[in-house]
Amino acid sequence: MASGGVARLVCGRWSKWIVLALWIVVVALAAPLAGKLTDVEKNDNSAWLPAGAEATQVADLQKQFQPDDIAPALIVYERTGGITAADTAKATADAKAFASVAGVTGQVTGPIPAEDKAALSTIVPVKVDADGWEQIATIVDNLKAISGSGENGLAVYLTGPAGNAADSASAFEGIDGTLLYTTLIVVAIILLITYRSPVLWLFPIISAGVALVGAQAVIYLLAKHGGLVVNAQSAGILTVLVFGAGTDYALLLVARYREELRKHEDRHEAMQLALHRAGPAIIASAATVAVGMSCLTLADLNSTSGLGPVAALGIVVGLAAMVTLLPAMLVICGRWLFWPAKPKFGTAEPTATGLWARLGGRIAKRPRTVWIGTALALGVMALGLFQLRADGLSTADSFTTEQPSVAGEQALARHFPAGGGQPVTVIAQAGQADQVRTAFAGVRGISAVADPVAKDGLVQLDGTLTDAPDSTAAQETVGRVRDAVHAVPGAEAKVGGQTAMIVDINTANRHDNRLIIPLVLLVVLVILALLLRAIVAPLILMGTVVLSFGAALGVSALVFRHVFGWEGEDTAFPLFVFVFLVALGIDYNIFLMTRVREEARTHGTRRGALIGLGATGGVITSAGIVLAGTFAALGSLPLVAFAEIGFAVAFGVLLDTLIVRSVLVTALNLDVGRHMWWPSKLGHVPDEPAKTEAPLSPSEPELTH
């Protein structure tokens, strides 16, 4: 960032007011659009699946047989001592009443008695139109109002795709508000502790809030008019990301500003220098995160590919606010914001002899022993990866709290074929209907195949699974069905349904893991090489990042299994955690190493490593705690997938800031020395001894006008 350009514009004596006014206009224009973001979210399965997935093709072909998308609701009546005549009469009356509920389409089937005579089931087809997934919860509530919850020993449950969707909608209800308020509270508490000021903490939060509103407005316009896929997951992560990353940038800038206020009496000049020195690191960090997140656009899964631009836009808008709005507000208000610990002109920089400077002195005594020991400890933590089971989550395992639809599934499985009401659907050429049906019915795991329905040269066949539709066994059955019907010559058979969608989502996630993880590594490596103008340092830093990721994932898997009792992880879990930890964790590499490189020009790499740690250790730790706190806020949602991502990223960020960045990287800098910068000229600058008797005073850069 040129000191005579943007830096002077942002914090000029008059231009600072223009910057503030421009952001006020942005908020006024963006706020109404940001409030409409939930209106364009797509949370149905087809919005997640790739367009070319077999289950997606079947869903499209099914419209020839049934113009409406259907999400069946299954009502289960259960009595331990056996269903009575009164129970049957009630279920029959309920079925007639269900047909009149708005949103119910087609024929209500049932009540169907179980073979053990202890239960009845009714299948209610629920229409899913353009806004259907948002309306299902209301329809389900109306169905429950008719069926009741049971009395006099009769238990009544509502399950099936409609019941599951209603529970998911309930879990996601208020996600934006829950995450926003939880994140605000976490960030506010951490900033209060960090700054020890009753006022200063407000300014990073205001800037992040403005950035979030701006990002949401842009994303709304792209989703409304540009075809961008946004769902509750990506919208929720956007909130966490903007506040987490944005506050990180604010912490770095404020720390450098406070440092410069001790050297310069004029606060405008101090902020100009702070932007001049911290700006490149902040911009490089944000660019790395944005490019890393953009790699997600190459994912097969629509929900993952949509998260890429959503996250990247959030980072870009957050960066813009933190390098323009925040410095303008800080300069307008002056030094009193830091009260009661105002940085006075001419006072010594406390980081020169602080905690992190002392830690650097200890590491400097035996750097090789320190980095080898730290690396081995991280390797041991990574052994927990053997406990990782990222094969997907069943409906019962997807929630951290008990859900009505899950209880209904369990009741259904006690008395009926577990796959009842959620069939495997095969669509093929009508001329091969008999061969396809024979092949379909002969598959292990299919208990029955309904009569074929023919239309426009195609035939639809529905088969009942013997296992729960979201179980691993049912997914394996879908694989066998596909093998069997694909082998029928000329049938052009395709297999879909709820279970097939799960299979295709998991397949897409595994493909995305294999493609995007190496790609993000390569992109980040290239950016680090360009930024640090070296090859050795980026390779070493990427090694520490991968080791940190493995350790975080290993510990998380152990905690999920043996502390929280969660059965597994979503197939997208490794990818999301990797992208967030690597893309965001690289922030701290950049913050530290750009400062080390700056000091190495004058003092050599070993001495520069100690000065860099002393100057940035506190701000990096604070930034890590803020980011960890914001991601931990995901645990406030009753969804296992969100809670797992939140825990793993929060733990990984803390591990990265407290151990990897502060200890491991510093020890490597001290051991490798000037060779870190090979092949640049800095690699030839002699190293000063890494002694710590003298104060670790940062060099004072001059601002050229």
Tab-separated table of C-alpha atoms in Angstrom, residues 177-557:
chain	number	residue	atom	x	y	z
A	177	GLY	CA	-29.633	-14.048	14.533
A	178	THR	CA	-28.287	-16.792	16.810
A	179	LEU	CA	-24.885	-16.795	15.167
A	180	LEU	CA	-24.720	-13.029	14.915
A	181	TYR	CA	-25.551	-12.395	18.576
A	182	THR	CA	-23.375	-15.257	19.820
A	183	THR	CA	-20.484	-14.046	17.688
A	184	LEU	CA	-20.961	-10.450	18.828
A	185	ILE	CA	-20.892	-11.465	22.485
A	186	VAL	CA	-17.793	-13.644	22.032
A	187	VAL	CA	-15.882	-10.987	20.076
A	188	ALA	CA	-16.903	-8.210	22.474
A	189	ILE	CA	-15.703	-10.142	25.537
A	190	ILE	CA	-12.374	-11.064	23.932
A	191	LEU	CA	-11.759	-7.516	22.673
A	192	LEU	CA	-12.577	-6.088	26.093
A	193	ILE	CA	-9.986	-8.396	27.649
A	194	THR	CA	-7.470	-7.657	24.892
A	195	TYR	CA	-7.766	-3.881	24.833
A	196	ARG	CA	-8.764	-3.312	28.474
A	197	SER	CA	-10.665	-0.311	27.223
A	198	PRO	CA	-14.384	0.342	27.671
A	199	VAL	CA	-14.642	1.988	24.237
A	200	LEU	CA	-12.008	0.729	21.780
A	201	TRP	CA	-13.577	-2.726	21.353
A	202	LEU	CA	-16.654	-1.165	19.758
A	203	PHE	CA	-14.823	0.064	16.671
A	204	PRO	CA	-13.687	-3.323	15.259
A	205	ILE	CA	-17.187	-4.678	15.911
A	206	ILE	CA	-18.847	-1.723	14.174
A	207	SER	CA	-16.501	-2.125	11.204
A	208	ALA	CA	-17.163	-5.894	11.017
A	209	GLY	CA	-20.922	-5.307	11.271
A	210	VAL	CA	-20.794	-2.818	8.415
A	211	ALA	CA	-18.738	-5.285	6.373
A	212	LEU	CA	-21.264	-8.064	7.028
A	213	VAL	CA	-24.175	-5.901	5.870
A	214	GLY	CA	-22.285	-4.926	2.724
A	215	ALA	CA	-21.292	-8.509	1.941
A	216	GLN	CA	-24.825	-9.810	2.502
A	217	ALA	CA	-26.217	-7.180	0.132
A	218	VAL	CA	-23.774	-8.107	-2.660
A	219	ILE	CA	-24.425	-11.820	-2.149
A	220	TYR	CA	-28.188	-11.258	-2.215
A	221	LEU	CA	-27.918	-9.498	-5.589
A	222	LEU	CA	-25.732	-12.285	-7.012
A	223	ALA	CA	-28.106	-14.972	-5.733
A	224	LYS	CA	-31.161	-13.116	-7.018
A	225	HIS	CA	-29.834	-12.169	-10.431
A	226	GLY	CA	-26.554	-14.042	-10.968
A	227	GLY	CA	-27.413	-17.658	-10.176
A	228	LEU	CA	-25.228	-17.895	-7.046
A	229	VAL	CA	-26.346	-20.776	-4.801
A	230	VAL	CA	-26.714	-19.667	-1.172
A	231	ASN	CA	-28.035	-21.846	1.643
A	232	ALA	CA	-28.344	-21.556	5.404
A	233	GLN	CA	-24.929	-23.169	5.840
A	234	SER	CA	-23.007	-20.688	3.686
A	235	ALA	CA	-24.995	-17.728	5.064
A	236	GLY	CA	-24.162	-18.804	8.623
A	237	ILE	CA	-20.481	-19.330	7.859
A	238	LEU	CA	-20.398	-15.881	6.217
A	239	THR	CA	-21.321	-14.262	9.541
A	240	VAL	CA	-18.598	-16.142	11.413
A	241	LEU	CA	-16.012	-15.518	8.710
A	242	VAL	CA	-16.553	-11.768	8.371
A	243	PHE	CA	-16.440	-11.182	12.120
A	244	GLY	CA	-13.567	-13.601	12.715
A	245	ALA	CA	-11.267	-12.570	9.865
A	246	GLY	CA	-12.302	-8.914	9.987
A	247	THR	CA	-11.516	-8.667	13.694
A	248	ASP	CA	-8.144	-10.331	13.034
A	249	TYR	CA	-7.270	-7.593	10.560
A	250	ALA	CA	-8.480	-4.964	13.013
A	251	LEU	CA	-6.290	-6.377	15.787
A	252	LEU	CA	-3.198	-6.280	13.594
A	253	LEU	CA	-3.863	-2.730	12.443
A	254	VAL	CA	-4.698	-1.402	15.920
A	255	ALA	CA	-1.575	-3.058	17.368
A	256	ARG	CA	0.617	-1.395	14.751
A	257	TYR	CA	-1.217	1.925	15.212
A	258	ARG	CA	-0.622	1.800	18.967
A	259	GLU	CA	3.032	1.046	18.311
A	260	GLU	CA	3.339	4.053	15.990
A	261	LEU	CA	1.515	6.356	18.447
A	262	ARG	CA	4.445	5.855	20.821
A	263	LYS	CA	6.808	7.091	18.108
A	264	HIS	CA	4.774	9.883	16.508
A	265	GLU	CA	2.892	12.682	18.219
A	266	ASP	CA	0.540	13.278	15.268
A	267	ARG	CA	-2.087	10.518	15.209
A	268	HIS	CA	-2.689	11.032	11.467
A	269	GLU	CA	0.957	10.325	10.749
A	270	ALA	CA	0.915	7.374	13.131
A	271	MET	CA	-2.067	5.799	11.362
A	272	GLN	CA	-0.529	6.513	7.967
A	273	LEU	CA	2.600	4.639	9.036
A	274	ALA	CA	0.530	1.830	10.569
A	275	LEU	CA	-1.344	1.360	7.285
A	276	HIS	CA	1.895	1.647	5.337
A	277	ARG	CA	3.543	-1.136	7.381
A	278	ALA	CA	0.628	-3.389	8.388
A	279	GLY	CA	-1.452	-2.826	5.252
A	280	PRO	CA	0.554	-5.108	2.924
A	281	ALA	CA	0.393	-8.001	5.404
A	282	ILE	CA	-3.356	-7.522	5.922
A	283	ILE	CA	-4.038	-7.267	2.190
A	284	ALA	CA	-1.842	-10.276	1.416
A	285	SER	CA	-3.571	-12.262	4.134
A	286	ALA	CA	-7.055	-11.361	2.889
A	287	ALA	CA	-6.078	-12.076	-0.704
A	288	THR	CA	-4.772	-15.500	0.305
A	289	VAL	CA	-7.974	-16.331	2.174
A	290	ALA	CA	-10.166	-15.049	-0.672
A	291	VAL	CA	-8.254	-16.999	-3.325
A	292	GLY	CA	-8.244	-20.117	-1.131
A	293	MET	CA	-11.991	-19.845	-0.587
A	294	SER	CA	-12.523	-19.239	-4.305
A	295	CYS	CA	-11.047	-22.672	-4.994
A	296	LEU	CA	-14.296	-24.056	-3.578
A	297	THR	CA	-16.082	-22.891	-6.744
A	298	LEU	CA	-14.525	-25.898	-8.508
A	299	ALA	CA	-16.424	-28.283	-6.220
A	300	ASP	CA	-19.007	-30.654	-7.683
A	301	LEU	CA	-21.415	-30.102	-4.826
A	302	ASN	CA	-23.496	-26.975	-5.388
A	303	SER	CA	-23.542	-26.043	-1.714
A	304	THR	CA	-19.742	-26.210	-1.521
A	305	SER	CA	-19.147	-24.392	-4.799
A	306	GLY	CA	-21.586	-21.688	-3.677
A	307	LEU	CA	-19.716	-21.226	-0.397
A	308	GLY	CA	-16.564	-20.246	-2.342
A	309	PRO	CA	-17.745	-16.876	-3.709
A	310	VAL	CA	-19.844	-16.212	-0.586
A	311	ALA	CA	-16.796	-16.573	1.664
A	312	ALA	CA	-14.463	-14.745	-0.735
A	313	LEU	CA	-16.837	-11.783	-0.993
A	314	GLY	CA	-17.149	-11.654	2.775
A	315	ILE	CA	-13.366	-11.502	3.129
A	316	VAL	CA	-12.968	-8.804	0.451
A	317	VAL	CA	-15.674	-6.559	1.921
A	318	GLY	CA	-14.294	-7.179	5.418
A	319	LEU	CA	-10.829	-6.140	4.229
A	320	ALA	CA	-12.209	-2.964	2.646
A	321	ALA	CA	-13.910	-1.958	5.901
A	322	MET	CA	-10.885	-2.696	8.073
A	323	VAL	CA	-8.390	-0.701	6.003
A	324	THR	CA	-10.669	2.279	5.334
A	325	LEU	CA	-13.579	2.644	7.756
A	326	LEU	CA	-11.765	1.449	10.896
A	327	PRO	CA	-8.654	3.674	10.524
A	328	ALA	CA	-10.822	6.663	9.635
A	329	MET	CA	-12.915	6.221	12.799
A	330	LEU	CA	-9.845	5.656	14.981
A	331	VAL	CA	-8.140	8.799	13.711
A	332	ILE	CA	-11.318	10.854	14.089
A	333	CYS	CA	-11.638	9.868	17.744
A	334	GLY	CA	-7.953	10.122	18.728
A	335	ARG	CA	-5.841	8.592	21.510
A	336	TRP	CA	-8.553	8.709	24.195
A	337	LEU	CA	-10.048	5.503	22.708
A	338	PHE	CA	-7.211	3.555	24.353
A	339	TRP	CA	-8.108	4.842	27.836
A	340	PRO	CA	-7.074	3.919	30.467
A	341	ALA	CA	-3.864	2.582	28.818
A	342	LYS	CA	-3.323	5.371	26.309
A	343	PRO	CA	-0.070	5.001	24.300
A	344	LYS	CA	1.896	8.139	25.114
A	345	PHE	CA	4.323	9.685	22.677
A	346	GLY	CA	7.929	8.837	23.520
A	347	THR	CA	7.213	5.863	25.799
A	348	ALA	CA	8.924	2.489	25.282
A	349	GLU	CA	7.262	-0.259	23.278
A	350	PRO	CA	6.253	-2.915	25.871
A	351	THR	CA	6.481	-5.807	23.384
A	352	ALA	CA	10.279	-5.418	23.371
A	353	THR	CA	10.514	-7.029	26.822
A	354	GLY	CA	7.116	-8.710	27.116
A	355	LEU	CA	5.965	-12.309	27.442
A	356	TRP	CA	6.580	-13.223	23.809
A	357	ALA	CA	10.029	-11.673	23.790
A	358	ARG	CA	10.904	-13.790	26.855
A	359	LEU	CA	9.480	-16.908	25.193
A	360	GLY	CA	11.636	-16.215	22.142
A	361	GLY	CA	14.671	-15.998	24.403
A	362	ARG	CA	13.928	-19.450	25.813
A	363	ILE	CA	13.416	-20.949	22.352
A	364	ALA	CA	16.678	-19.366	21.141
A	365	LYS	CA	18.703	-21.457	23.594
A	366	ARG	CA	17.861	-24.772	21.855
A	367	PRO	CA	15.793	-24.038	18.725
A	368	ARG	CA	16.393	-27.408	17.039
A	369	THR	CA	15.347	-29.348	20.109
A	370	VAL	CA	12.241	-27.167	20.391
A	371	TRP	CA	11.031	-27.572	16.825
A	372	ILE	CA	11.709	-31.299	16.687
A	373	GLY	CA	9.931	-31.872	19.999
A	374	THR	CA	6.981	-29.694	18.965
A	375	ALA	CA	6.685	-31.435	15.596
A	376	LEU	CA	6.704	-34.851	17.268
A	377	ALA	CA	3.998	-33.772	19.723
A	378	LEU	CA	1.817	-32.562	16.843
A	379	GLY	CA	2.457	-35.844	15.036
A	380	VAL	CA	1.236	-37.785	18.064
A	381	MET	CA	-1.915	-35.643	18.160
A	382	ALA	CA	-2.486	-36.416	14.477
A	383	LEU	CA	-2.716	-40.146	15.283
A	384	GLY	CA	-6.301	-39.452	16.297
A	385	LEU	CA	-7.054	-39.364	12.554
A	386	PHE	CA	-7.514	-43.116	12.813
A	387	GLN	CA	-10.723	-42.327	14.730
A	388	LEU	CA	-12.042	-40.071	11.950
A	389	ARG	CA	-15.178	-41.448	10.255
A	390	ALA	CA	-16.122	-38.836	7.662
A	391	ASP	CA	-18.595	-41.121	5.879
A	392	GLY	CA	-21.665	-38.968	6.396
A	393	LEU	CA	-24.214	-38.585	9.172
A	394	SER	CA	-27.540	-40.334	9.439
A	395	THR	CA	-30.600	-38.276	10.318
A	396	ALA	CA	-30.506	-39.562	13.890
A	397	ASP	CA	-26.831	-38.577	14.208
A	398	SER	CA	-27.233	-35.138	12.610
A	399	PHE	CA	-28.695	-33.341	15.627
A	400	THR	CA	-27.201	-32.613	19.025
A	401	THR	CA	-30.679	-32.720	20.588
A	402	GLU	CA	-33.577	-35.174	20.280
A	403	GLN	CA	-35.813	-34.520	17.264
A	404	PRO	CA	-39.433	-35.654	16.711
A	405	SER	CA	-38.740	-37.028	13.221
A	406	VAL	CA	-35.922	-39.224	14.549
A	407	ALA	CA	-38.223	-40.715	17.187
A	408	GLY	CA	-40.716	-41.319	14.376
A	409	GLU	CA	-38.119	-43.133	12.277
A	410	GLN	CA	-37.326	-45.394	15.205
A	411	ALA	CA	-41.031	-46.159	15.712
A	412	LEU	CA	-41.462	-46.872	12.000
A	413	ALA	CA	-38.496	-49.254	12.001
A	414	ARG	CA	-39.957	-51.173	14.949
A	415	HIS	CA	-43.030	-52.210	12.972
A	416	PHE	CA	-42.560	-51.626	9.222
A	417	PRO	CA	-39.839	-52.051	6.609
A	418	ALA	CA	-37.397	-49.272	7.524
A	419	GLY	CA	-37.517	-47.796	4.029
A	420	GLY	CA	-41.267	-47.457	3.855
A	421	GLY	CA	-42.408	-44.093	2.519
A	422	GLN	CA	-38.959	-43.225	1.119
A	423	PRO	CA	-38.590	-45.547	-1.869
A	424	VAL	CA	-35.710	-46.039	-4.255
A	425	THR	CA	-36.974	-44.760	-7.597
A	426	VAL	CA	-35.884	-46.179	-10.945
A	427	ILE	CA	-36.801	-44.526	-14.235
A	428	ALA	CA	-36.081	-46.389	-17.464
A	429	GLN	CA	-37.269	-46.867	-21.038
A	430	ALA	CA	-40.781	-48.342	-21.044
A	431	GLY	CA	-39.839	-51.102	-23.505
A	432	GLN	CA	-37.505	-52.678	-20.942
A	433	ALA	CA	-39.867	-52.327	-17.954
A	434	ASP	CA	-40.112	-56.059	-17.223
A	435	GLN	CA	-36.352	-56.652	-17.370
A	436	VAL	CA	-35.650	-53.611	-15.202
A	437	ARG	CA	-38.267	-54.651	-12.650
A	438	THR	CA	-36.842	-58.168	-12.461
A	439	ALA	CA	-33.322	-56.832	-11.968
A	440	PHE	CA	-34.569	-54.277	-9.423
A	441	ALA	CA	-36.596	-56.755	-7.365
A	442	GLY	CA	-33.691	-59.203	-7.253
A	443	VAL	CA	-31.355	-56.818	-5.462
A	444	ARG	CA	-30.505	-57.691	-1.879
A	445	GLY	CA	-31.860	-54.952	0.409
A	446	ILE	CA	-35.058	-54.326	-1.637
A	447	SER	CA	-38.119	-55.891	0.016
A	448	ALA	CA	-40.692	-55.084	-2.684
A	449	VAL	CA	-41.101	-53.256	-5.992
A	450	ALA	CA	-44.392	-51.534	-6.814
A	451	ASP	CA	-46.171	-51.911	-10.165
A	452	PRO	CA	-44.540	-49.802	-12.880
A	453	VAL	CA	-46.104	-46.525	-14.021
A	454	ALA	CA	-45.544	-45.700	-17.709
A	455	LYS	CA	-45.748	-42.305	-19.385
A	456	ASP	CA	-44.272	-40.748	-22.536
A	457	GLY	CA	-42.051	-43.729	-23.275
A	458	LEU	CA	-40.637	-43.947	-19.758
A	459	VAL	CA	-41.476	-46.130	-16.794
A	460	GLN	CA	-41.135	-45.396	-13.084
A	461	LEU	CA	-40.620	-48.135	-10.509
A	462	ASP	CA	-40.486	-47.618	-6.736
A	463	GLY	CA	-38.756	-50.116	-4.463
A	464	THR	CA	-38.945	-50.380	-0.675
A	465	LEU	CA	-35.692	-50.621	1.261
A	466	THR	CA	-35.317	-53.123	4.072
A	467	ASP	CA	-32.960	-50.742	5.904
A	468	ALA	CA	-33.401	-47.159	7.117
A	469	PRO	CA	-33.105	-44.839	4.097
A	470	ASP	CA	-30.225	-42.836	5.596
A	471	SER	CA	-28.242	-45.862	6.772
A	472	THR	CA	-24.978	-47.109	5.301
A	473	ALA	CA	-26.694	-50.390	4.435
A	474	ALA	CA	-29.364	-48.551	2.414
A	475	GLN	CA	-26.687	-46.591	0.565
A	476	GLU	CA	-24.944	-49.839	-0.312
A	477	THR	CA	-28.274	-51.169	-1.575
A	478	VAL	CA	-28.594	-48.166	-3.903
A	479	GLY	CA	-25.172	-49.037	-5.304
A	480	ARG	CA	-26.316	-52.598	-5.984
A	481	VAL	CA	-29.549	-51.359	-7.576
A	482	ARG	CA	-27.584	-49.121	-9.912
A	483	ASP	CA	-25.281	-51.953	-10.904
A	484	ALA	CA	-28.253	-54.213	-11.591
A	485	VAL	CA	-30.464	-51.847	-13.611
A	486	HIS	CA	-27.592	-50.213	-15.490
A	487	ALA	CA	-26.741	-53.646	-16.806
A	488	VAL	CA	-30.139	-54.034	-18.559
A	489	PRO	CA	-29.445	-53.420	-22.280
A	490	GLY	CA	-31.249	-50.431	-23.803
A	491	ALA	CA	-33.029	-49.516	-20.558
A	492	GLU	CA	-31.025	-46.343	-19.890
A	493	ALA	CA	-32.114	-46.819	-16.298
A	494	LYS	CA	-31.362	-44.217	-13.651
A	495	VAL	CA	-31.726	-44.582	-9.877
A	496	GLY	CA	-32.875	-41.780	-7.568
A	497	GLY	CA	-34.785	-41.082	-4.395
A	498	GLN	CA	-33.750	-39.764	-0.975
A	499	THR	CA	-31.122	-42.432	-0.344
A	500	ALA	CA	-29.653	-42.023	-3.821
A	501	MET	CA	-29.353	-38.284	-3.137
A	502	ILE	CA	-27.348	-39.037	0.010
A	503	VAL	CA	-25.095	-41.347	-2.002
A	504	ASP	CA	-24.511	-38.723	-4.686
A	505	ILE	CA	-23.874	-35.963	-2.133
A	506	ASN	CA	-21.284	-38.123	-0.360
A	507	THR	CA	-19.659	-39.054	-3.679
A	508	ALA	CA	-19.433	-35.401	-4.677
A	509	ASN	CA	-17.926	-34.507	-1.302
A	510	ARG	CA	-15.219	-37.163	-1.636
A	511	HIS	CA	-14.381	-35.894	-5.120
A	512	ASP	CA	-14.190	-32.330	-3.810
A	513	ASN	CA	-11.872	-33.401	-0.972
A	514	ARG	CA	-9.438	-34.994	-3.437
A	515	LEU	CA	-9.518	-32.023	-5.812
A	516	ILE	CA	-9.671	-28.935	-3.624
A	517	ILE	CA	-7.369	-29.802	-0.716
A	518	PRO	CA	-4.250	-30.184	-2.942
A	519	LEU	CA	-5.326	-27.175	-5.006
A	520	VAL	CA	-5.611	-24.904	-1.951
A	521	LEU	CA	-2.197	-26.091	-0.764
A	522	LEU	CA	-0.673	-25.227	-4.132
A	523	VAL	CA	-2.368	-21.821	-4.337
A	524	VAL	CA	-1.324	-20.838	-0.809
A	525	LEU	CA	2.244	-22.042	-1.456
A	526	VAL	CA	2.503	-19.892	-4.579
A	527	ILE	CA	1.107	-16.823	-2.812
A	528	LEU	CA	3.532	-17.263	0.099
A	529	ALA	CA	6.443	-17.645	-2.317
A	530	LEU	CA	5.498	-14.423	-4.100
A	531	LEU	CA	4.905	-12.540	-0.849
A	532	LEU	CA	8.074	-13.672	0.934
A	533	ARG	CA	10.132	-13.797	-2.304
A	534	ALA	CA	11.560	-17.123	-1.242
A	535	ILE	CA	11.113	-20.852	-1.714
A	536	VAL	CA	12.444	-22.408	1.483
A	537	ALA	CA	10.282	-20.385	3.894
A	538	PRO	CA	6.978	-21.118	2.088
A	539	LEU	CA	7.753	-24.846	1.930
A	540	ILE	CA	8.586	-24.949	5.637
A	541	LEU	CA	5.516	-22.902	6.525
A	542	MET	CA	3.234	-25.150	4.469
A	543	GLY	CA	4.704	-28.155	6.261
A	544	THR	CA	3.766	-26.617	9.607
A	545	VAL	CA	0.266	-25.845	8.298
A	546	VAL	CA	-0.330	-29.448	7.196
A	547	LEU	CA	1.032	-30.783	10.484
A	548	SER	CA	-1.188	-28.389	12.427
A	549	PHE	CA	-4.228	-29.444	10.362
A	550	GLY	CA	-3.538	-33.122	10.983
A	551	ALA	CA	-3.141	-32.559	14.721
A	552	ALA	CA	-6.350	-30.511	14.923
A	553	LEU	CA	-8.303	-33.140	13.013
A	554	GLY	CA	-6.844	-35.964	15.083
A	555	VAL	CA	-7.700	-34.393	18.440
A	556	SER	CA	-11.138	-33.366	17.165
A	557	ALA	CA	-11.946	-36.926	16.076
